[in-house]
């Protein structure tokens, strides 16, 4: 990691003489550092009393700006998630990488006119950073809400067959639909009980359609079977199935609802990706621009 120090050197007769002396001491004879000029214009400092009175406010402002910058970096890391190795390349200031931004520092005269007092300039910076902080909180809140909603949907589509959504597993042709008398149920059967299911499902209740079961899906522990029976036998079938360690899932095939769930998943995933906002949108507040 590159480390930067801001050094205020004792002044010689000219700035260039001070620079030459610093270079001689740190670079030309012993190669201790790589030095660049950090150009600060002549600001309206005012009286010593004014400067002393402003010092506490500037210290607080400095801490506040630093905290917001760290929040921006953390937000970037959160949004990039599995691509956190790309955080550094996306942490830009005014469109350039941070090292270039620092080593080619120039005061932004348009945003921070040096004819204004230090107090006015500090108030401009404070106002802009506060706006960034508020914007960032709103973006982070929106991102966390999207992430939470998406995770809830993803959890519904994962896990055990006893609890997960079945919408992405079953198809229309797996069901007897729009029948006044018949209904198709979905039953979760432990893999160790497959043979028992095949032997007994037709006798768990009266009016079960013979040879109507099909294995639709299986995970590590269980399989999802369909079975068709008369509607009047539903309660008896569920009771007997439970006694035999077969679990009937409460599920009604509704193509429109299933389509809506899939569309919601796609929408949330797309909106979550849109929450990635390049850091330059936030770093414009600092009182400088690359030379």
mmCIF file of C-alpha atoms in Angstrom:
data_model
loop_
_atom_site.group_PDB
_atom_site.id
_atom_site.type_symbol
_atom_site.label_atom_id
_atom_site.label_comp_id
_atom_site.label_asym_id
_atom_site.label_seq_id
_atom_site.Cartn_x
_atom_site.Cartn_y
_atom_site.Cartn_z
ATOM 1 C CA UNK A 1 0.000 0.000 0.000
ATOM 2 C CA UNK A 2 1.297 3.446 -0.947
ATOM 3 C CA UNK A 3 1.610 5.821 2.002
ATOM 4 C CA UNK A 4 1.434 9.586 1.621
ATOM 5 C CA UNK A 5 2.661 12.252 4.018
ATOM 6 C CA UNK A 6 1.784 15.932 3.791
ATOM 7 C CA UNK A 7 4.876 17.847 4.904
ATOM 8 C CA UNK A 8 5.034 21.524 5.823
ATOM 9 C CA UNK A 9 8.720 22.475 5.476
ATOM 10 C CA UNK A 10 10.405 25.564 6.998
ATOM 11 C CA UNK A 11 10.291 28.328 4.423
ATOM 12 C CA UNK A 12 13.362 29.614 2.598
ATOM 13 C CA UNK A 13 13.403 32.873 0.671
ATOM 14 C CA UNK A 14 11.416 31.255 -2.133
ATOM 15 C CA UNK A 15 9.204 28.189 -2.410
ATOM 16 C CA UNK A 16 11.598 26.704 -4.967
ATOM 17 C CA UNK A 17 14.514 26.956 -2.536
ATOM 18 C CA UNK A 18 12.439 25.154 0.087
ATOM 19 C CA UNK A 19 11.572 22.472 -2.459
ATOM 20 C CA UNK A 20 15.192 22.012 -3.518
ATOM 21 C CA UNK A 21 16.302 21.681 0.105
ATOM 22 C CA UNK A 22 13.603 19.077 0.792
ATOM 23 C CA UNK A 23 14.533 17.099 -2.309
ATOM 24 C CA UNK A 24 18.205 17.148 -1.325
ATOM 25 C CA UNK A 25 17.408 15.850 2.159
ATOM 26 C CA UNK A 26 14.943 13.113 1.236
ATOM 27 C CA UNK A 27 15.541 12.032 -2.336
ATOM 28 C CA UNK A 28 18.766 12.963 -4.049
ATOM 29 C CA UNK A 29 21.180 11.641 -1.444
ATOM 30 C CA UNK A 30 19.356 8.765 0.242
ATOM 31 C CA UNK A 31 16.206 7.979 -1.802
ATOM 32 C CA UNK A 32 13.936 8.052 1.242
ATOM 33 C CA UNK A 33 10.831 9.118 -0.664
ATOM 34 C CA UNK A 34 9.249 10.205 -3.913
ATOM 35 C CA UNK A 35 8.158 13.821 -3.557
ATOM 36 C CA UNK A 36 5.508 15.834 -5.364
ATOM 37 C CA UNK A 37 4.302 19.364 -4.803
ATOM 38 C CA UNK A 38 0.946 19.725 -3.084
ATOM 39 C CA UNK A 39 -0.165 23.077 -4.418
ATOM 40 C CA UNK A 40 -2.178 25.238 -2.042
ATOM 41 C CA UNK A 41 -3.105 28.758 -3.217
ATOM 42 C CA UNK A 42 -2.764 31.853 -1.065
ATOM 43 C CA UNK A 43 -5.966 31.770 0.948
ATOM 44 C CA UNK A 44 -7.598 34.589 2.897
ATOM 45 C CA UNK A 45 -6.326 33.538 6.295
ATOM 46 C CA UNK A 46 -7.388 36.683 8.112
ATOM 47 C CA UNK A 47 -6.217 37.487 11.608
ATOM 48 C CA UNK A 48 -4.633 35.033 14.010
ATOM 49 C CA UNK A 49 -7.717 35.202 16.222
ATOM 50 C CA UNK A 50 -9.938 34.205 13.295
ATOM 51 C CA UNK A 51 -7.616 31.323 12.403
ATOM 52 C CA UNK A 52 -7.472 30.081 15.993
ATOM 53 C CA UNK A 53 -11.248 30.314 16.251
ATOM 54 C CA UNK A 54 -11.626 28.274 13.075
ATOM 55 C CA UNK A 55 -9.119 25.572 14.009
ATOM 56 C CA UNK A 56 -11.568 23.496 16.073
ATOM 57 C CA UNK A 57 -14.191 23.640 13.320
ATOM 58 C CA UNK A 58 -11.625 22.588 10.710
ATOM 59 C CA UNK A 59 -10.555 19.631 12.846
ATOM 60 C CA UNK A 60 -14.176 18.487 13.124
ATOM 61 C CA UNK A 61 -14.707 19.016 9.399
ATOM 62 C CA UNK A 62 -11.594 16.997 8.586
ATOM 63 C CA UNK A 63 -12.825 14.077 10.701
ATOM 64 C CA UNK A 64 -16.279 14.302 9.130
ATOM 65 C CA UNK A 65 -14.930 14.314 5.567
ATOM 66 C CA UNK A 66 -12.682 11.343 6.363
ATOM 67 C CA UNK A 67 -15.605 9.380 7.812
ATOM 68 C CA UNK A 68 -17.751 10.042 4.724
ATOM 69 C CA UNK A 69 -14.944 9.002 2.364
ATOM 70 C CA UNK A 70 -14.574 5.743 4.320
ATOM 71 C CA UNK A 71 -18.336 5.195 4.073
ATOM 72 C CA UNK A 72 -18.135 5.643 0.302
ATOM 73 C CA UNK A 73 -15.357 3.049 0.085
ATOM 74 C CA UNK A 74 -17.321 0.626 2.266
ATOM 75 C CA UNK A 75 -20.444 1.167 0.160
ATOM 76 C CA UNK A 76 -18.435 0.335 -2.945
ATOM 77 C CA UNK A 77 -17.172 -2.870 -1.323
ATOM 78 C CA UNK A 78 -20.695 -3.860 -0.264
ATOM 79 C CA UNK A 79 -22.203 -3.254 -3.700
ATOM 80 C CA UNK A 80 -19.405 -5.009 -5.589
ATOM 81 C CA UNK A 81 -19.795 -8.051 -3.285
ATOM 82 C CA UNK A 82 -18.050 -10.936 -5.084
ATOM 83 C CA UNK A 83 -15.902 -8.493 -7.093
ATOM 84 C CA UNK A 84 -14.284 -6.793 -4.110
ATOM 85 C CA UNK A 85 -10.911 -7.132 -5.789
ATOM 86 C CA UNK A 86 -12.154 -4.426 -8.175
ATOM 87 C CA UNK A 87 -12.914 -1.908 -5.414
ATOM 88 C CA UNK A 88 -9.561 -0.166 -5.751
ATOM 89 C CA UNK A 89 -9.889 0.373 -9.491
ATOM 90 C CA UNK A 90 -13.352 1.853 -8.989
ATOM 91 C CA UNK A 91 -12.309 4.213 -6.207
ATOM 92 C CA UNK A 92 -11.752 7.244 -8.381
ATOM 93 C CA UNK A 93 -11.667 10.959 -7.657
ATOM 94 C CA UNK A 94 -12.860 13.216 -10.459
ATOM 95 C CA UNK A 95 -12.337 10.332 -12.861
ATOM 96 C CA UNK A 96 -8.716 9.520 -11.958
ATOM 97 C CA UNK A 97 -7.124 7.045 -9.566
ATOM 98 C CA UNK A 98 -6.382 8.267 -6.060
ATOM 99 C CA UNK A 99 -2.599 8.330 -6.438
ATOM 100 C CA UNK A 100 -2.838 10.550 -9.514
ATOM 101 C CA UNK A 101 -5.405 12.704 -7.761
ATOM 102 C CA UNK A 102 -3.088 13.330 -4.807
ATOM 103 C CA UNK A 103 0.200 13.707 -6.663
ATOM 104 C CA UNK A 104 -1.317 16.131 -9.205
ATOM 105 C CA UNK A 105 -3.387 18.063 -6.703
ATOM 106 C CA UNK A 106 -4.661 21.453 -7.814
ATOM 107 C CA UNK A 107 -7.157 23.641 -5.998
ATOM 108 C CA UNK A 108 -10.549 23.866 -7.720
ATOM 109 C CA UNK A 109 -10.915 27.635 -8.039
ATOM 110 C CA UNK A 110 -14.420 27.454 -9.526
ATOM 111 C CA UNK A 111 -15.970 25.582 -6.626
ATOM 112 C CA UNK A 112 -13.876 27.090 -3.858
ATOM 113 C CA UNK A 113 -12.979 30.708 -4.762
ATOM 114 C CA UNK A 114 -9.881 31.782 -2.869
ATOM 115 C CA UNK A 115 -11.276 35.305 -2.573
ATOM 116 C CA UNK A 116 -13.711 33.957 -0.008
ATOM 117 C CA UNK A 117 -12.732 33.596 3.631
ATOM 118 C CA UNK A 118 -11.561 30.297 5.068
ATOM 119 C CA UNK A 119 -14.769 30.112 7.082
ATOM 120 C CA UNK A 120 -16.916 30.439 3.969
ATOM 121 C CA UNK A 121 -14.858 27.819 2.128
ATOM 122 C CA UNK A 122 -15.102 25.417 5.067
ATOM 123 C CA UNK A 123 -18.881 25.947 5.166
ATOM 124 C CA UNK A 124 -19.124 25.166 1.433
ATOM 125 C CA UNK A 125 -17.187 21.941 1.929
ATOM 126 C CA UNK A 126 -19.234 21.008 5.001
ATOM 127 C CA UNK A 127 -22.510 21.563 3.157
ATOM 128 C CA UNK A 128 -21.429 19.501 0.152
ATOM 129 C CA UNK A 129 -20.057 16.618 2.218
ATOM 130 C CA UNK A 130 -23.237 16.606 4.320
ATOM 131 C CA UNK A 131 -25.250 16.269 1.108
ATOM 132 C CA UNK A 132 -23.037 13.388 0.025
ATOM 133 C CA UNK A 133 -23.500 11.717 3.405
ATOM 134 C CA UNK A 134 -27.284 12.030 3.118
ATOM 135 C CA UNK A 135 -27.267 10.726 -0.468
ATOM 136 C CA UNK A 136 -25.073 7.827 0.552
ATOM 137 C CA UNK A 137 -27.385 6.909 3.441
ATOM 138 C CA UNK A 138 -30.340 6.887 1.044
ATOM 139 C CA UNK A 139 -28.459 4.744 -1.482
ATOM 140 C CA UNK A 140 -27.247 2.348 1.216
ATOM 141 C CA UNK A 141 -30.766 2.014 2.626
ATOM 142 C CA UNK A 142 -32.205 1.312 -0.827
ATOM 143 C CA UNK A 143 -29.453 -1.216 -1.522
ATOM 144 C CA UNK A 144 -29.962 -3.024 1.793
ATOM 145 C CA UNK A 145 -33.723 -3.207 1.210
ATOM 146 C CA UNK A 146 -33.213 -4.639 -2.271
ATOM 147 C CA UNK A 147 -30.613 -7.078 -0.987
ATOM 148 C CA UNK A 148 -32.896 -8.219 1.837
ATOM 149 C CA UNK A 149 -35.890 -8.724 -0.457
ATOM 150 C CA UNK A 150 -33.763 -10.608 -2.967
ATOM 151 C CA UNK A 151 -32.286 -12.833 -0.258
ATOM 152 C CA UNK A 152 -35.793 -13.642 0.984
ATOM 153 C CA UNK A 153 -36.814 -14.730 -2.517
ATOM 154 C CA UNK A 154 -33.602 -16.707 -2.951
ATOM 155 C CA UNK A 155 -34.211 -18.484 0.369
ATOM 156 C CA UNK A 156 -37.687 -19.419 -0.854
ATOM 157 C CA UNK A 157 -36.076 -21.076 -3.880
ATOM 158 C CA UNK A 158 -33.449 -22.962 -1.897
ATOM 159 C CA UNK A 159 -33.261 -25.313 1.041
ATOM 160 C CA UNK A 160 -35.245 -28.417 1.848
ATOM 161 C CA UNK A 161 -38.142 -29.643 -0.269
ATOM 162 C CA UNK A 162 -40.214 -29.372 2.902
ATOM 163 C CA UNK A 163 -39.974 -25.574 2.929
ATOM 164 C CA UNK A 164 -38.637 -24.223 -0.368
ATOM 165 C CA UNK A 165 -40.727 -22.743 -3.143
ATOM 166 C CA UNK A 166 -41.794 -25.291 -5.717
ATOM 167 C CA UNK A 167 -42.576 -22.789 -8.447
ATOM 168 C CA UNK A 168 -39.332 -23.340 -10.346
ATOM 169 C CA UNK A 169 -39.583 -27.136 -10.049
ATOM 170 C CA UNK A 170 -43.037 -28.047 -11.295
ATOM 171 C CA UNK A 171 -44.591 -27.620 -14.735
ATOM 172 C CA UNK A 172 -48.149 -27.231 -15.919
ATOM 173 C CA UNK A 173 -48.224 -30.750 -17.341
ATOM 174 C CA UNK A 174 -47.491 -32.185 -13.862
ATOM 175 C CA UNK A 175 -51.021 -31.312 -12.725
ATOM 176 C CA UNK A 176 -54.624 -32.138 -13.438
ATOM 177 C CA UNK A 177 -56.063 -28.645 -13.709
ATOM 178 C CA UNK A 178 -59.581 -27.227 -13.947
ATOM 179 C CA UNK A 179 -61.200 -30.471 -12.847
ATOM 180 C CA UNK A 180 -64.296 -30.427 -10.661
ATOM 181 C CA UNK A 181 -63.469 -33.785 -9.088
ATOM 182 C CA UNK A 182 -59.743 -34.485 -9.417
ATOM 183 C CA UNK A 183 -56.732 -32.734 -7.884
ATOM 184 C CA UNK A 184 -52.989 -33.298 -8.006
ATOM 185 C CA UNK A 185 -51.077 -33.150 -4.715
ATOM 186 C CA UNK A 186 -47.335 -32.799 -4.214
ATOM 187 C CA UNK A 187 -45.732 -35.066 -1.627
ATOM 188 C CA UNK A 188 -42.234 -34.961 -0.149
ATOM 189 C CA UNK A 189 -40.890 -38.472 0.426
ATOM 190 C CA UNK A 190 -37.572 -39.277 2.146
ATOM 191 C CA UNK A 191 -35.250 -41.143 -0.202
ATOM 192 C CA UNK A 192 -35.147 -44.056 2.215
ATOM 193 C CA UNK A 193 -38.936 -44.388 1.851
ATOM 194 C CA UNK A 194 -39.229 -44.391 -1.941
ATOM 195 C CA UNK A 195 -40.134 -48.078 -2.045
ATOM 196 C CA UNK A 196 -42.766 -47.668 0.678
ATOM 197 C CA UNK A 197 -44.311 -44.766 -1.217
ATOM 198 C CA UNK A 198 -44.621 -46.731 -4.430
ATOM 199 C CA UNK A 199 -46.206 -49.665 -2.544
ATOM 200 C CA UNK A 200 -48.672 -47.687 -0.432
ATOM 201 C CA UNK A 201 -49.661 -44.376 -2.053
ATOM 202 C CA UNK A 202 -52.668 -45.878 -3.877
ATOM 203 C CA UNK A 203 -54.058 -47.204 -0.576
ATOM 204 C CA UNK A 204 -53.489 -44.174 1.660
ATOM 205 C CA UNK A 205 -57.065 -43.111 0.926
ATOM 206 C CA UNK A 206 -59.980 -44.144 -1.217
ATOM 207 C CA UNK A 207 -60.219 -42.770 -4.744
ATOM 208 C CA UNK A 208 -56.505 -42.326 -5.450
ATOM 209 C CA UNK A 209 -55.903 -42.581 -9.184
ATOM 210 C CA UNK A 210 -53.825 -45.734 -9.841
ATOM 211 C CA UNK A 211 -50.332 -45.304 -11.293
ATOM 212 C CA UNK A 212 -50.680 -41.503 -11.043
ATOM 213 C CA UNK A 213 -47.479 -40.791 -9.131
ATOM 214 C CA UNK A 214 -44.383 -39.309 -10.731
ATOM 215 C CA UNK A 215 -41.034 -38.232 -9.305
ATOM 216 C CA UNK A 216 -40.721 -34.559 -10.249
ATOM 217 C CA UNK A 217 -37.571 -33.541 -8.415
ATOM 218 C CA UNK A 218 -35.174 -34.723 -5.756
ATOM 219 C CA UNK A 219 -32.516 -33.193 -3.568
ATOM 220 C CA UNK A 220 -29.948 -34.807 -1.299
ATOM 221 C CA UNK A 221 -32.500 -36.117 1.195
ATOM 222 C CA UNK A 222 -35.938 -36.311 -0.391
ATOM 223 C CA UNK A 223 -37.957 -36.536 -3.567
ATOM 224 C CA UNK A 224 -41.002 -34.583 -4.697
ATOM 225 C CA UNK A 225 -43.760 -36.849 -6.014
ATOM 226 C CA UNK A 226 -47.064 -35.935 -7.614
ATOM 227 C CA UNK A 227 -50.209 -37.955 -7.032
ATOM 228 C CA UNK A 228 -53.751 -37.480 -8.346
ATOM 229 C CA UNK A 229 -56.905 -38.260 -6.375
ATOM 230 C CA UNK A 230 -60.499 -37.175 -5.930
ATOM 231 C CA UNK A 231 -60.940 -33.921 -4.049
ATOM 232 C CA UNK A 232 -63.182 -35.498 -1.407
ATOM 233 C CA UNK A 233 -60.294 -37.757 -0.340
ATOM 234 C CA UNK A 234 -57.775 -34.971 0.355
ATOM 235 C CA UNK A 235 -58.112 -34.900 4.159
ATOM 236 C CA UNK A 236 -57.918 -38.689 4.555
ATOM 237 C CA UNK A 237 -54.933 -38.849 2.215
ATOM 238 C CA UNK A 238 -53.033 -36.136 4.118
ATOM 239 C CA UNK A 239 -53.701 -37.856 7.450
ATOM 240 C CA UNK A 240 -52.502 -41.259 6.260
ATOM 241 C CA UNK A 241 -49.509 -39.723 4.457
ATOM 242 C CA UNK A 242 -48.400 -38.030 7.677
ATOM 243 C CA UNK A 243 -48.635 -41.347 9.546
ATOM 244 C CA UNK A 244 -46.291 -42.870 6.953
ATOM 245 C CA UNK A 245 -43.780 -39.969 7.132
ATOM 246 C CA UNK A 246 -44.856 -38.553 3.782
ATOM 247 C CA UNK A 247 -45.357 -34.768 3.760
ATOM 248 C CA UNK A 248 -48.044 -33.250 1.555
ATOM 249 C CA UNK A 249 -47.055 -29.729 0.483
ATOM 250 C CA UNK A 250 -49.757 -27.072 0.325
ATOM 251 C CA UNK A 251 -49.375 -25.927 -3.256
ATOM 252 C CA UNK A 252 -51.728 -24.660 -5.924
ATOM 253 C CA UNK A 253 -50.477 -24.293 -9.457
ATOM 254 C CA UNK A 254 -51.026 -20.678 -10.502
ATOM 255 C CA UNK A 255 -49.148 -19.753 -13.630
ATOM 256 C CA UNK A 256 -49.665 -16.009 -13.200
ATOM 257 C CA UNK A 257 -48.379 -15.978 -9.615
ATOM 258 C CA UNK A 258 -45.355 -18.085 -10.552
ATOM 259 C CA UNK A 259 -44.574 -15.767 -13.461
ATOM 260 C CA UNK A 260 -44.916 -12.748 -11.162
ATOM 261 C CA UNK A 261 -42.478 -14.299 -8.652
ATOM 262 C CA UNK A 262 -39.893 -14.919 -11.364
ATOM 263 C CA UNK A 263 -40.313 -11.396 -12.710
ATOM 264 C CA UNK A 264 -39.925 -9.984 -9.197
ATOM 265 C CA UNK A 265 -36.699 -11.940 -8.744
ATOM 266 C CA UNK A 266 -35.369 -10.605 -12.051
ATOM 267 C CA UNK A 267 -36.416 -7.046 -11.207
ATOM 268 C CA UNK A 268 -34.789 -7.100 -7.770
ATOM 269 C CA UNK A 269 -31.590 -8.574 -9.179
ATOM 270 C CA UNK A 270 -31.472 -5.894 -11.892
ATOM 271 C CA UNK A 271 -32.240 -3.073 -9.456
ATOM 272 C CA UNK A 272 -29.570 -4.353 -7.081
ATOM 273 C CA UNK A 273 -26.955 -4.182 -9.835
ATOM 274 C CA UNK A 274 -28.064 -0.633 -10.632
ATOM 275 C CA UNK A 275 -27.123 0.381 -7.091
ATOM 276 C CA UNK A 276 -23.476 0.354 -8.185
ATOM 277 C CA UNK A 277 -22.609 4.039 -8.499
ATOM 278 C CA UNK A 278 -19.026 4.984 -9.379
ATOM 279 C CA UNK A 279 -17.308 6.842 -6.557
ATOM 280 C CA UNK A 280 -16.646 9.967 -8.681
ATOM 281 C CA UNK A 281 -20.311 10.804 -8.177
ATOM 282 C CA UNK A 282 -19.435 11.357 -4.544
ATOM 283 C CA UNK A 283 -15.869 12.696 -4.534
ATOM 284 C CA UNK A 284 -16.516 15.938 -6.372
ATOM 285 C CA UNK A 285 -16.733 17.743 -3.039
ATOM 286 C CA UNK A 286 -13.039 17.850 -2.269
ATOM 287 C CA UNK A 287 -11.532 21.281 -2.992
ATOM 288 C CA UNK A 288 -9.195 20.221 -5.747
ATOM 289 C CA UNK A 289 -8.886 18.811 -9.240
ATOM 290 C CA UNK A 290 -6.141 16.902 -11.106
ATOM 291 C CA UNK A 291 -3.593 19.144 -12.795
#
